[in-house]
mmCIF file of N, CA and C in Angstrom:
data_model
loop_
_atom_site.group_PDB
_atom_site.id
_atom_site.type_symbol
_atom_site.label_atom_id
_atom_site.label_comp_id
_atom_site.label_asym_id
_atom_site.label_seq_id
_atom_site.Cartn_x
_atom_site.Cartn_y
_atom_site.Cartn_z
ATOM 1 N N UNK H 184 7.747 -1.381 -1.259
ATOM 2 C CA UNK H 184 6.821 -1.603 -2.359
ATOM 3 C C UNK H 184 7.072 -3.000 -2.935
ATOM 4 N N UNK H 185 6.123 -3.553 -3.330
ATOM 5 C CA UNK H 185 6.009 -5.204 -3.876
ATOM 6 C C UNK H 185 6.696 -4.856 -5.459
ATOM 7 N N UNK H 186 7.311 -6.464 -5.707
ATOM 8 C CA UNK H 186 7.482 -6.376 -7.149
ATOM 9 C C UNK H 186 6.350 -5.629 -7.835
ATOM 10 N N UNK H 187 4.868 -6.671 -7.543
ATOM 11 C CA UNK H 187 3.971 -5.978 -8.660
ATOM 12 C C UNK H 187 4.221 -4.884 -8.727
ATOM 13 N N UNK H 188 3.864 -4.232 -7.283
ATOM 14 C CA UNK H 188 3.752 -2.736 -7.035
ATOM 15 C C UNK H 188 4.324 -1.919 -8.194
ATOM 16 N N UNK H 189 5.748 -2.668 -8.171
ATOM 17 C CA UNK H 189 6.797 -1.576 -8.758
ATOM 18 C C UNK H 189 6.544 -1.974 -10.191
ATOM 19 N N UNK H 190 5.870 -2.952 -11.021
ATOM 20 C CA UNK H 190 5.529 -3.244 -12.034
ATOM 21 C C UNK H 190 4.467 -2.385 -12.677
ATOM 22 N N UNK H 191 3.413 -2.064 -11.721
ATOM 23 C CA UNK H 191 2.627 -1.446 -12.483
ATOM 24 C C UNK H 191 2.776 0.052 -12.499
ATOM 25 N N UNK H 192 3.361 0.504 -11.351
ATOM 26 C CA UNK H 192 4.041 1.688 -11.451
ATOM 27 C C UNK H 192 4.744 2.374 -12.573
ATOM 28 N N UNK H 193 5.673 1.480 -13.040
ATOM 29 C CA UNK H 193 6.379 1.740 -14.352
ATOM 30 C C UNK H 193 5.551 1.488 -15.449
ATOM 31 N N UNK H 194 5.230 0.488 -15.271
ATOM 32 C CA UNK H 194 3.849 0.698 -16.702
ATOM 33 C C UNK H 194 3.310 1.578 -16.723
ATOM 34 N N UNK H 195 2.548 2.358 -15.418
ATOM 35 C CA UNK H 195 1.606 3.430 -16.058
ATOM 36 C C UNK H 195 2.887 4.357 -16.120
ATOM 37 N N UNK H 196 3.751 4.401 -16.046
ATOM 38 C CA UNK H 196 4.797 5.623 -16.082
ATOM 39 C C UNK H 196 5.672 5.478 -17.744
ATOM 40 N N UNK H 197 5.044 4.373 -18.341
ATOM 41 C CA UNK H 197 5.872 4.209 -19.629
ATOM 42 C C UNK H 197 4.472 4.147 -20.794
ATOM 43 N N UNK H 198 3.237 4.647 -20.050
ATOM 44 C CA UNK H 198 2.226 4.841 -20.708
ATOM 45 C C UNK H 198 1.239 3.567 -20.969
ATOM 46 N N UNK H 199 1.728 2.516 -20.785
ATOM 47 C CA UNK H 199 1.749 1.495 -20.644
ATOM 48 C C UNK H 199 0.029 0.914 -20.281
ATOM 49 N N UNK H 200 -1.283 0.869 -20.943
ATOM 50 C CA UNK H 200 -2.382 0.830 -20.148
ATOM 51 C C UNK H 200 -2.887 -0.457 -19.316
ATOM 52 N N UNK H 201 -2.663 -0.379 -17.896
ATOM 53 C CA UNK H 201 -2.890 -1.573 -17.135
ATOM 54 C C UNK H 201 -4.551 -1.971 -17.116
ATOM 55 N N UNK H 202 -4.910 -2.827 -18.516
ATOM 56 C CA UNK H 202 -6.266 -3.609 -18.682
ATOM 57 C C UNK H 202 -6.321 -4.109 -17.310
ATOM 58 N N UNK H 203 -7.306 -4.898 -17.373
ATOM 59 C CA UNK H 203 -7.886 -6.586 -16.175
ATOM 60 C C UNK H 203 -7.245 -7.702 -16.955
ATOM 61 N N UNK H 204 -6.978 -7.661 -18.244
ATOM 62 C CA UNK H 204 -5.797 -8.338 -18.787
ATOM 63 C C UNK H 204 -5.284 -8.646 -18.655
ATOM 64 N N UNK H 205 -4.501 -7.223 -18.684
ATOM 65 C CA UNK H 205 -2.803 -7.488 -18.277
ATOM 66 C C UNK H 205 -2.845 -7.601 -16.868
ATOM 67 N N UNK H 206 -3.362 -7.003 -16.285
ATOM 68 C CA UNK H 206 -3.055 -6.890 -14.637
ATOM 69 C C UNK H 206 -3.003 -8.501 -13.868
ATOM 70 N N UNK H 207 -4.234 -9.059 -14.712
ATOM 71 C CA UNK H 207 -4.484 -11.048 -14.322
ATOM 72 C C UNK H 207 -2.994 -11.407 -14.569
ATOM 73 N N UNK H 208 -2.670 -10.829 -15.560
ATOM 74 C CA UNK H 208 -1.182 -11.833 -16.615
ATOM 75 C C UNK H 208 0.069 -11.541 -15.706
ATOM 76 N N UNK H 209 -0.081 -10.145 -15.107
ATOM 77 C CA UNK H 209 1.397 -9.966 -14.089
ATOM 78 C C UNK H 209 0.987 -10.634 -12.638
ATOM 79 N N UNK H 210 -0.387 -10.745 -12.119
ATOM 80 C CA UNK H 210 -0.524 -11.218 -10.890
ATOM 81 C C UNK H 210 -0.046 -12.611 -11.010
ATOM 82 N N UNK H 211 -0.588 -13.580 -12.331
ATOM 83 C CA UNK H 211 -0.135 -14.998 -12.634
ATOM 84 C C UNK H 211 1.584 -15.459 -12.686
ATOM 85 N N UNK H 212 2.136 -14.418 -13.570
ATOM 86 C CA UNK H 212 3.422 -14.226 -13.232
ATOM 87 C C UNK H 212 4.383 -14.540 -12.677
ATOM 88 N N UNK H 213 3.781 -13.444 -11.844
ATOM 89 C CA UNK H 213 4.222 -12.916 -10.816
ATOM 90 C C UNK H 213 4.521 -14.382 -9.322
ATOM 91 N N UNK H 214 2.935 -15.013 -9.501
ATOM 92 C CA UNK H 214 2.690 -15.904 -8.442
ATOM 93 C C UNK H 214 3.259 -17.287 -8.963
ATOM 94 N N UNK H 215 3.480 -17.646 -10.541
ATOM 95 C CA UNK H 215 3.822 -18.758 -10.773
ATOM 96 C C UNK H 215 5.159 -18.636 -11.261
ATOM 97 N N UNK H 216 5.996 -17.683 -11.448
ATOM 98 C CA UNK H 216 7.386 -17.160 -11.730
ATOM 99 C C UNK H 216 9.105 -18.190 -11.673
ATOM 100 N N UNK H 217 8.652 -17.957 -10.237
ATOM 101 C CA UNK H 217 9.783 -19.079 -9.801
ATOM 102 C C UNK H 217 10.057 -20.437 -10.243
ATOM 103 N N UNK H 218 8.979 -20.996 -10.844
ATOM 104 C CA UNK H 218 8.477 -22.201 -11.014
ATOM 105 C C UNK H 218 9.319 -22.255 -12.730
ATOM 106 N N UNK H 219 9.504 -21.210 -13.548
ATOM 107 C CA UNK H 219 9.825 -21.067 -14.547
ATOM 108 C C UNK H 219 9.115 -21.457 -15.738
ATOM 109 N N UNK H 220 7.860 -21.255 -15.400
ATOM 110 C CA UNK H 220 6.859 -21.606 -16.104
ATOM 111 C C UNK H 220 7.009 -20.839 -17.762
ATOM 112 N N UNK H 221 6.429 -21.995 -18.901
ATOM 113 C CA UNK H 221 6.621 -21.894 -20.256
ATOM 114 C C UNK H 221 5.235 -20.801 -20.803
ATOM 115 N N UNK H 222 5.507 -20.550 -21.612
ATOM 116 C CA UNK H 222 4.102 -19.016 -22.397
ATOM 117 C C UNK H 222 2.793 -20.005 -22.348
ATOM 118 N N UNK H 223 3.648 -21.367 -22.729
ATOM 119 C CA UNK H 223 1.688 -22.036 -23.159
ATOM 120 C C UNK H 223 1.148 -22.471 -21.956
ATOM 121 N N UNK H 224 2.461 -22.747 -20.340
ATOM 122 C CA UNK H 224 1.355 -23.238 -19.717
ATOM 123 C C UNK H 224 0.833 -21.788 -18.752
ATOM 124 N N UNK H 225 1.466 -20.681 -19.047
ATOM 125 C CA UNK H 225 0.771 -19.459 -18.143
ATOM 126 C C UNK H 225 -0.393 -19.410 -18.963
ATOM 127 N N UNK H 226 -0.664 -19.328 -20.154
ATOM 128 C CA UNK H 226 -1.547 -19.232 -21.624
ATOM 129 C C UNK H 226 -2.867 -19.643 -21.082
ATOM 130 N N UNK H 227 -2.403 -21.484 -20.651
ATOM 131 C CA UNK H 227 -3.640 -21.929 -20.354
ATOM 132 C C UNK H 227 -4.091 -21.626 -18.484
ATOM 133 N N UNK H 228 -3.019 -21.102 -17.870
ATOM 134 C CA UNK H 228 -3.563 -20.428 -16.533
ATOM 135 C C UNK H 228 -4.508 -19.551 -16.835
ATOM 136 N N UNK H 229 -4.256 -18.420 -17.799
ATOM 137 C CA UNK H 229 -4.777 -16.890 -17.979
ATOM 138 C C UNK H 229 -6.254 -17.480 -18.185
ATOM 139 N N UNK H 230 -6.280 -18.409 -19.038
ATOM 140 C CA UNK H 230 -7.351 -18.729 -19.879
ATOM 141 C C UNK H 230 -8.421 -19.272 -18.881
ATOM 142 N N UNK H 231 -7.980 -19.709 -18.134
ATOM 143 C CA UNK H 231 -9.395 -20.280 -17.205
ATOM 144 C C UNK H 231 -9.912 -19.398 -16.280
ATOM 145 N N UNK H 232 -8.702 -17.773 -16.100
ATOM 146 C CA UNK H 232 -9.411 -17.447 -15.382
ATOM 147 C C UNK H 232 -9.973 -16.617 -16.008
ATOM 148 N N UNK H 233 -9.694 -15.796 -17.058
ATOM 149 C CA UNK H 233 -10.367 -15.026 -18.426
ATOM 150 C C UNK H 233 -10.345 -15.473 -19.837
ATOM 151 N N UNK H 234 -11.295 -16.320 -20.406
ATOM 152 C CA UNK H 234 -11.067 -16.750 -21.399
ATOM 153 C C UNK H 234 -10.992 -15.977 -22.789
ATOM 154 N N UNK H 235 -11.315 -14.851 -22.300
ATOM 155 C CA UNK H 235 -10.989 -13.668 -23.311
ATOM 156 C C UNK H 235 -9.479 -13.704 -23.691
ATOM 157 N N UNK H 236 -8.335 -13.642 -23.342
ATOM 158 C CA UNK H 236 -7.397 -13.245 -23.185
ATOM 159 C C UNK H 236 -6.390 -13.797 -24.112
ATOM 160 N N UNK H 237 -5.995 -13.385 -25.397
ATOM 161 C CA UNK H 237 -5.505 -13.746 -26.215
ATOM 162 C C UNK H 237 -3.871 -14.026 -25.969
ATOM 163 N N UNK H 238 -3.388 -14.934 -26.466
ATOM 164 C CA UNK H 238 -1.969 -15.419 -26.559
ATOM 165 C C UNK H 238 -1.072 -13.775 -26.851
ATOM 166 N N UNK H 239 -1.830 -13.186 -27.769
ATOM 167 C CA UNK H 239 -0.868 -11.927 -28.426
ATOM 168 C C UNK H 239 -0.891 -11.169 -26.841
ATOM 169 N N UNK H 240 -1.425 -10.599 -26.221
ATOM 170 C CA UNK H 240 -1.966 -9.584 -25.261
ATOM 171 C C UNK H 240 -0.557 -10.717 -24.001
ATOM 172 N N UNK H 241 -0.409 -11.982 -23.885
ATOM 173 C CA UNK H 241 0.290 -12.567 -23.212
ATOM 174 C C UNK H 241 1.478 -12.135 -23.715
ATOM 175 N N UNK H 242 1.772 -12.570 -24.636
ATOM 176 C CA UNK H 242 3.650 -12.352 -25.081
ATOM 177 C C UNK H 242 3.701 -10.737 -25.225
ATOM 178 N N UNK H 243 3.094 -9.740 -25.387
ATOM 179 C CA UNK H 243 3.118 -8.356 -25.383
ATOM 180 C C UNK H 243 3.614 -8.588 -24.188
ATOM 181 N N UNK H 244 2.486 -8.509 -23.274
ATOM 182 C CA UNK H 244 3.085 -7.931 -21.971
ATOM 183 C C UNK H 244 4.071 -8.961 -21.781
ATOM 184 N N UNK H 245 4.632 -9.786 -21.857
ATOM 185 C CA UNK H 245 5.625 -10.525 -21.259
ATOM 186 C C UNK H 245 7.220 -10.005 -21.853
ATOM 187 N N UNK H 246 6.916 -9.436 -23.537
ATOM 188 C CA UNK H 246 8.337 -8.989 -24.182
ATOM 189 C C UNK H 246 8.332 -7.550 -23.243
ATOM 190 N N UNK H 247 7.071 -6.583 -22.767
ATOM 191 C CA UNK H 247 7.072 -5.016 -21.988
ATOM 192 C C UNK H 247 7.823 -5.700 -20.756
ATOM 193 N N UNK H 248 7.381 -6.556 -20.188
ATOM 194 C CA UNK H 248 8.410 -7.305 -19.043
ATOM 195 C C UNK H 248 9.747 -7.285 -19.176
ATOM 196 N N UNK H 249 10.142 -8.151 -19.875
ATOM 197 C CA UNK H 249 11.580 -8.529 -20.557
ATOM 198 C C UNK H 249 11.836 -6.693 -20.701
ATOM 199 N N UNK H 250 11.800 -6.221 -21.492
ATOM 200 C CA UNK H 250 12.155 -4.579 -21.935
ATOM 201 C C UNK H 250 12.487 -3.673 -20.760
ATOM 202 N N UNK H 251 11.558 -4.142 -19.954
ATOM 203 C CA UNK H 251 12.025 -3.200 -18.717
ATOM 204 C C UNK H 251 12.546 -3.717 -17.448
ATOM 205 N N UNK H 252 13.292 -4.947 -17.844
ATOM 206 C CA UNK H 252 13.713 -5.801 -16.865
ATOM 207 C C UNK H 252 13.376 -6.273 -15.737
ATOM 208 N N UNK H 253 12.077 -6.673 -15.991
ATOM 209 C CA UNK H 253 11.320 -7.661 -14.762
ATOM 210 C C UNK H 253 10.941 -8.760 -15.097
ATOM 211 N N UNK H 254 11.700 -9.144 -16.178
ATOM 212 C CA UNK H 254 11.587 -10.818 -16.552
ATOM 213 C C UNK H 254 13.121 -11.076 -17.433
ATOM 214 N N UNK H 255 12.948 -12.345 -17.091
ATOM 215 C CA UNK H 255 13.697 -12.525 -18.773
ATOM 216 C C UNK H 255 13.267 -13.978 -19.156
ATOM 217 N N UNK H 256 13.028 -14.414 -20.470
ATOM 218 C CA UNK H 256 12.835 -15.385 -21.209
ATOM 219 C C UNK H 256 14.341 -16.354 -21.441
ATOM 220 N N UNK H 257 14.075 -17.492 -21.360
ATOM 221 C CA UNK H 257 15.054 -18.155 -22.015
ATOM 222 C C UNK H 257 14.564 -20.226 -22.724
ATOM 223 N N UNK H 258 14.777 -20.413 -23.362
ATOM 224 C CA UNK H 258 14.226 -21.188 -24.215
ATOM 225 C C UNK H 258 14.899 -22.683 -23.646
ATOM 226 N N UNK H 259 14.051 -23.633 -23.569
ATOM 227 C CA UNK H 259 13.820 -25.312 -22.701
ATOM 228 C C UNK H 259 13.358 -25.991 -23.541
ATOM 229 N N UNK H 260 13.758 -26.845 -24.660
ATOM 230 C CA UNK H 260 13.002 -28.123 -25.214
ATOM 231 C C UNK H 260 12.322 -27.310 -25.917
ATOM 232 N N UNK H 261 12.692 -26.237 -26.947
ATOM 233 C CA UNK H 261 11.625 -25.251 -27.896
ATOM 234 C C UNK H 261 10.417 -24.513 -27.284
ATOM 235 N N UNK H 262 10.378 -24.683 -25.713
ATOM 236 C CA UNK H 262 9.785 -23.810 -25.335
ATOM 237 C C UNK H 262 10.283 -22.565 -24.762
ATOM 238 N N UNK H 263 9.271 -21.672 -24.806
ATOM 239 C CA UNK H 263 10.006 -20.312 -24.270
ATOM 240 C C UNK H 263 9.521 -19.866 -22.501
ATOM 241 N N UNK H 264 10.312 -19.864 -21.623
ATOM 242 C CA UNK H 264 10.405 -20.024 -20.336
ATOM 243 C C UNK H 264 10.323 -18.636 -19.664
ATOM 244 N N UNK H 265 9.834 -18.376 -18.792
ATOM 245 C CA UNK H 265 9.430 -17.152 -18.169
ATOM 246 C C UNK H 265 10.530 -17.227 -17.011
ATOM 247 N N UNK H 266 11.520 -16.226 -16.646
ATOM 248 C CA UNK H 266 12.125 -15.983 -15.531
ATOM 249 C C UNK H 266 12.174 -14.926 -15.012
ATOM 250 N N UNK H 267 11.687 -15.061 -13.495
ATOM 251 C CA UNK H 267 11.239 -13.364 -12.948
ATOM 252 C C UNK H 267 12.541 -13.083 -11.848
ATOM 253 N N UNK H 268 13.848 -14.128 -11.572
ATOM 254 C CA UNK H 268 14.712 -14.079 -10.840
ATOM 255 C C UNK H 268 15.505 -13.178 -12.127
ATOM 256 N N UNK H 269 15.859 -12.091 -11.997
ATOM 257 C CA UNK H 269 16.962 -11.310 -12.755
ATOM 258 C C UNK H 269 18.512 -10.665 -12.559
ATOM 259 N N UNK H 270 18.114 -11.196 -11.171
ATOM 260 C CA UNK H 270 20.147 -11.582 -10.845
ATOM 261 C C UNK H 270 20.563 -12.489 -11.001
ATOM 262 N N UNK H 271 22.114 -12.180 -11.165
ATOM 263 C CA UNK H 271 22.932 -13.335 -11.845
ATOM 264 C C UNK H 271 22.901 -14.459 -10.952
ATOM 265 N N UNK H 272 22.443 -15.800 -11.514
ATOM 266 C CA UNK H 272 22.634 -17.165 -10.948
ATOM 267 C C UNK H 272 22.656 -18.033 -12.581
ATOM 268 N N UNK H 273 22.051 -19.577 -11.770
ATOM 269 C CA UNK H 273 21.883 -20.468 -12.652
ATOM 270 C C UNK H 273 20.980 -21.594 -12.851
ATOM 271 N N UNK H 274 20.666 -21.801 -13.751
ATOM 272 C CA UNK H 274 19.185 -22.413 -13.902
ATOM 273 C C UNK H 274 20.123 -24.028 -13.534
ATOM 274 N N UNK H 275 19.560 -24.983 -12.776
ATOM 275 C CA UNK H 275 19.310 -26.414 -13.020
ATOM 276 C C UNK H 275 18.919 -26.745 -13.889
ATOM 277 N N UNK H 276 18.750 -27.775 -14.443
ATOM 278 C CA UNK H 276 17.498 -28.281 -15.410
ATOM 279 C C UNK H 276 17.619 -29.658 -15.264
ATOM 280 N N UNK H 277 16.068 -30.544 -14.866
ATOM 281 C CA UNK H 277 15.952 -31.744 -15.460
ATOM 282 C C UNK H 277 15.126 -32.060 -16.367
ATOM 283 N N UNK H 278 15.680 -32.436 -17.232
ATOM 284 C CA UNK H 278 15.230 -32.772 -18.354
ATOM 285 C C UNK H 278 14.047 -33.594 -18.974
ATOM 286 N N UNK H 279 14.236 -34.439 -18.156
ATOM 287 C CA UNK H 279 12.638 -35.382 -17.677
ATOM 288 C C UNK H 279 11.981 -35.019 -17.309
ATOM 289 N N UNK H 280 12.123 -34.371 -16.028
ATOM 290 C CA UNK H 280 10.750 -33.426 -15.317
ATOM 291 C C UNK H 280 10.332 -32.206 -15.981
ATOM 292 N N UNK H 281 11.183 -31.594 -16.582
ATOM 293 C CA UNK H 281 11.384 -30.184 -16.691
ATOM 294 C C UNK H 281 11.621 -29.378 -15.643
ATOM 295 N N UNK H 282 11.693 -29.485 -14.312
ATOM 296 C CA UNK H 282 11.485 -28.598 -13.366
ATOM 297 C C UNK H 282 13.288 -27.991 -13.346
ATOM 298 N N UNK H 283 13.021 -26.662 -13.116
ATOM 299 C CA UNK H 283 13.769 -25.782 -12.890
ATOM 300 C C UNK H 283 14.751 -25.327 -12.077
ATOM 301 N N UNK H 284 15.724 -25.325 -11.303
ATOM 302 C CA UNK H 284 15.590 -24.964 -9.907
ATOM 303 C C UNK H 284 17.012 -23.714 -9.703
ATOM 304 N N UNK H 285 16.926 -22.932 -9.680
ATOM 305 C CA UNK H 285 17.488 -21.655 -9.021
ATOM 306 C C UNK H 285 18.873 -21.786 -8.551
ATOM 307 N N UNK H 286 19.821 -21.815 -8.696
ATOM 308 C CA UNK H 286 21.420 -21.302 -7.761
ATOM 309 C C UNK H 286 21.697 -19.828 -8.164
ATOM 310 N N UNK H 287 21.475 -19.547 -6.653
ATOM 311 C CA UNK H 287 22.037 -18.335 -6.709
ATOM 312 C C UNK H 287 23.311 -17.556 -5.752
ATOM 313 N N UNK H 288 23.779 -18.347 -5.140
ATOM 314 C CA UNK H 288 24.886 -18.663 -3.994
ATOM 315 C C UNK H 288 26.192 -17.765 -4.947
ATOM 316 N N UNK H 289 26.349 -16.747 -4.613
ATOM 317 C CA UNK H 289 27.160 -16.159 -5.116
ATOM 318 C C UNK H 289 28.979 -16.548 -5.048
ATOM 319 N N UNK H 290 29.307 -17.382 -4.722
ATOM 320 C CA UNK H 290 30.434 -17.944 -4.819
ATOM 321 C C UNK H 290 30.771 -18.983 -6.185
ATOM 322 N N UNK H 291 29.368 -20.090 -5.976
ATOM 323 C CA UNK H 291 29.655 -20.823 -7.317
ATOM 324 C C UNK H 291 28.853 -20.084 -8.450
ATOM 325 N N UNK H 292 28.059 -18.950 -8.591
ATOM 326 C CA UNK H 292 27.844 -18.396 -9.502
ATOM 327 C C UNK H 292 29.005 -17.131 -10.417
ATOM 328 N N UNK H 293 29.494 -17.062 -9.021
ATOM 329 C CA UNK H 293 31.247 -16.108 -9.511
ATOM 330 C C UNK H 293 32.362 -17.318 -10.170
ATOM 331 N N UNK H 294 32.137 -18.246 -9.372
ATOM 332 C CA UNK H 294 33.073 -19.309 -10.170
ATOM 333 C C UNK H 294 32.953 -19.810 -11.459
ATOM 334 N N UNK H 295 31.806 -19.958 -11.588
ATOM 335 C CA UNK H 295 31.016 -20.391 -12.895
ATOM 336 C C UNK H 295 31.513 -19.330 -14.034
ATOM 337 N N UNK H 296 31.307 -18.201 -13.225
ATOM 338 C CA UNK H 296 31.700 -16.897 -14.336
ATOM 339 C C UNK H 296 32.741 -16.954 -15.020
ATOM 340 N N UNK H 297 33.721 -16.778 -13.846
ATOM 341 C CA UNK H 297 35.143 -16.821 -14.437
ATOM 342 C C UNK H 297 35.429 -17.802 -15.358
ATOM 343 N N UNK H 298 35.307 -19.190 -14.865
ATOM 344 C CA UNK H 298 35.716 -20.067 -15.814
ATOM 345 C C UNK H 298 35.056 -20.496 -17.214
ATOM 346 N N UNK H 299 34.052 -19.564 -17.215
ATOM 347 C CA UNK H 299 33.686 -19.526 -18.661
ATOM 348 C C UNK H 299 33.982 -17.930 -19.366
ATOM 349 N N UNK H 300 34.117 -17.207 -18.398
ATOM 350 C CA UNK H 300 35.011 -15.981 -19.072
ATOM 351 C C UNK H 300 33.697 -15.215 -19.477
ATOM 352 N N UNK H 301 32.666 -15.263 -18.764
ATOM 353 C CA UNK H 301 31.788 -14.433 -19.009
ATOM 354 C C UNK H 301 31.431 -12.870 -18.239
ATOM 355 N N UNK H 302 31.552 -11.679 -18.627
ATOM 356 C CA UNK H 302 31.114 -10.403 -18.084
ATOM 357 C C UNK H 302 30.253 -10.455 -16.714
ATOM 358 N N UNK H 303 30.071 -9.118 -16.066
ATOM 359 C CA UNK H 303 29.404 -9.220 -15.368
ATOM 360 C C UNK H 303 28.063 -8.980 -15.194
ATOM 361 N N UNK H 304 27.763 -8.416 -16.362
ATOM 362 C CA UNK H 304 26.443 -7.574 -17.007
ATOM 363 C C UNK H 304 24.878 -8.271 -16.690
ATOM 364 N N UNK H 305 24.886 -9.441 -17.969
ATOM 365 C CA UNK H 305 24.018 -10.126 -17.929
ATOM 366 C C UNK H 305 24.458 -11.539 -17.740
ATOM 367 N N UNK H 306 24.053 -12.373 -16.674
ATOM 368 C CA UNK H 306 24.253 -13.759 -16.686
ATOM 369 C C UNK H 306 22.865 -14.757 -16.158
ATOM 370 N N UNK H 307 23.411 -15.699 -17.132
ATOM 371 C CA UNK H 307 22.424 -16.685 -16.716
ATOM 372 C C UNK H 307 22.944 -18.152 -17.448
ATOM 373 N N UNK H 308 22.652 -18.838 -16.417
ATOM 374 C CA UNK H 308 23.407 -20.025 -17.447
ATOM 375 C C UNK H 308 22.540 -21.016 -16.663
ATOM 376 N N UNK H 309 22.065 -22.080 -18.350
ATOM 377 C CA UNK H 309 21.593 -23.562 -17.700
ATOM 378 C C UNK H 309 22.221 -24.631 -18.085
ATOM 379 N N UNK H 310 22.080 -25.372 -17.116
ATOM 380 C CA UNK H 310 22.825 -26.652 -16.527
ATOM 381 C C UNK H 310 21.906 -27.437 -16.716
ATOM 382 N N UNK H 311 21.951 -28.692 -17.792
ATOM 383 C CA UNK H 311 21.055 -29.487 -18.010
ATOM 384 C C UNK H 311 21.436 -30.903 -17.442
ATOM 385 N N UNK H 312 20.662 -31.502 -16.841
ATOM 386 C CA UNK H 312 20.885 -32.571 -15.717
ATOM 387 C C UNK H 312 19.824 -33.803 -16.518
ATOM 388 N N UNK H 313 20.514 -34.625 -17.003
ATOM 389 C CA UNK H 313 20.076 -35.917 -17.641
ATOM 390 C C UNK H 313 19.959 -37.039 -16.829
ATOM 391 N N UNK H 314 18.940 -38.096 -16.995
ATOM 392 C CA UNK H 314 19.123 -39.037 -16.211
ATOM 393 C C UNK H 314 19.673 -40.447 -16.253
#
């Protein structure tokens, strides 16, 4: 079964009603995810392809995301960042570009751990790369 798959599954299983809305907002997601895309620029994705689609109806479903752990948010230059990778790694960051980029190599992400003495629970850590 596909992420979505298993996304909307649990939604309708948490009562959750899958609009043309929401369903646009997890396919966008879903497809622009990796990229670590910010609320305003999925905002203005949603928007061109339904201009109905209010900012509130976006961060809803995106905090029902976060809640049931198929996202997590974490904050870039006061923006708030969409992440659909939810195993432990570590964000890159350049700062100029903004672009994002993923380590997930489980050796330097265990190393990383230890030497900051962090659990095994939840991790995520960014690395901001200046030029």
């Amino acid at each position: 079964m596909s992420e979505e798959s298993q996304i909307f599954a649990r939604l309708r299983e948490e009562g959750y009603k899958l609009t043309p809305q929401r369903y646009e907002i997890i396919k966008i997601i879903m497809s622009k995810g990796r990229s670590h895309p910010s609320l305003n620029s999925l905002y203005s994705l949603i928007k061109e392809r339904m201009p109905t689609v209010s900012f509130s109806t976006l961060y809803g479903t995106v905090m029902k995301l976060v809640e049931l752990g198929f996202l997590k948010v974490f904050d870039l230059n006061g923006e708030t960042r969409i992440e659909v990778n939810t195993s432990p790694h570590i964000n890159l960051v350049h700062l100029s570009s903004g672009e994002v980029i993923d380590i997930s190599e489980p050796e330097i992400v265990e190393s990383l751990r230890k030497s900051l003495g962090l659990g095994k629970k939840d991790f995520l850590v960014n690395i901001l790369i200046y030029d």
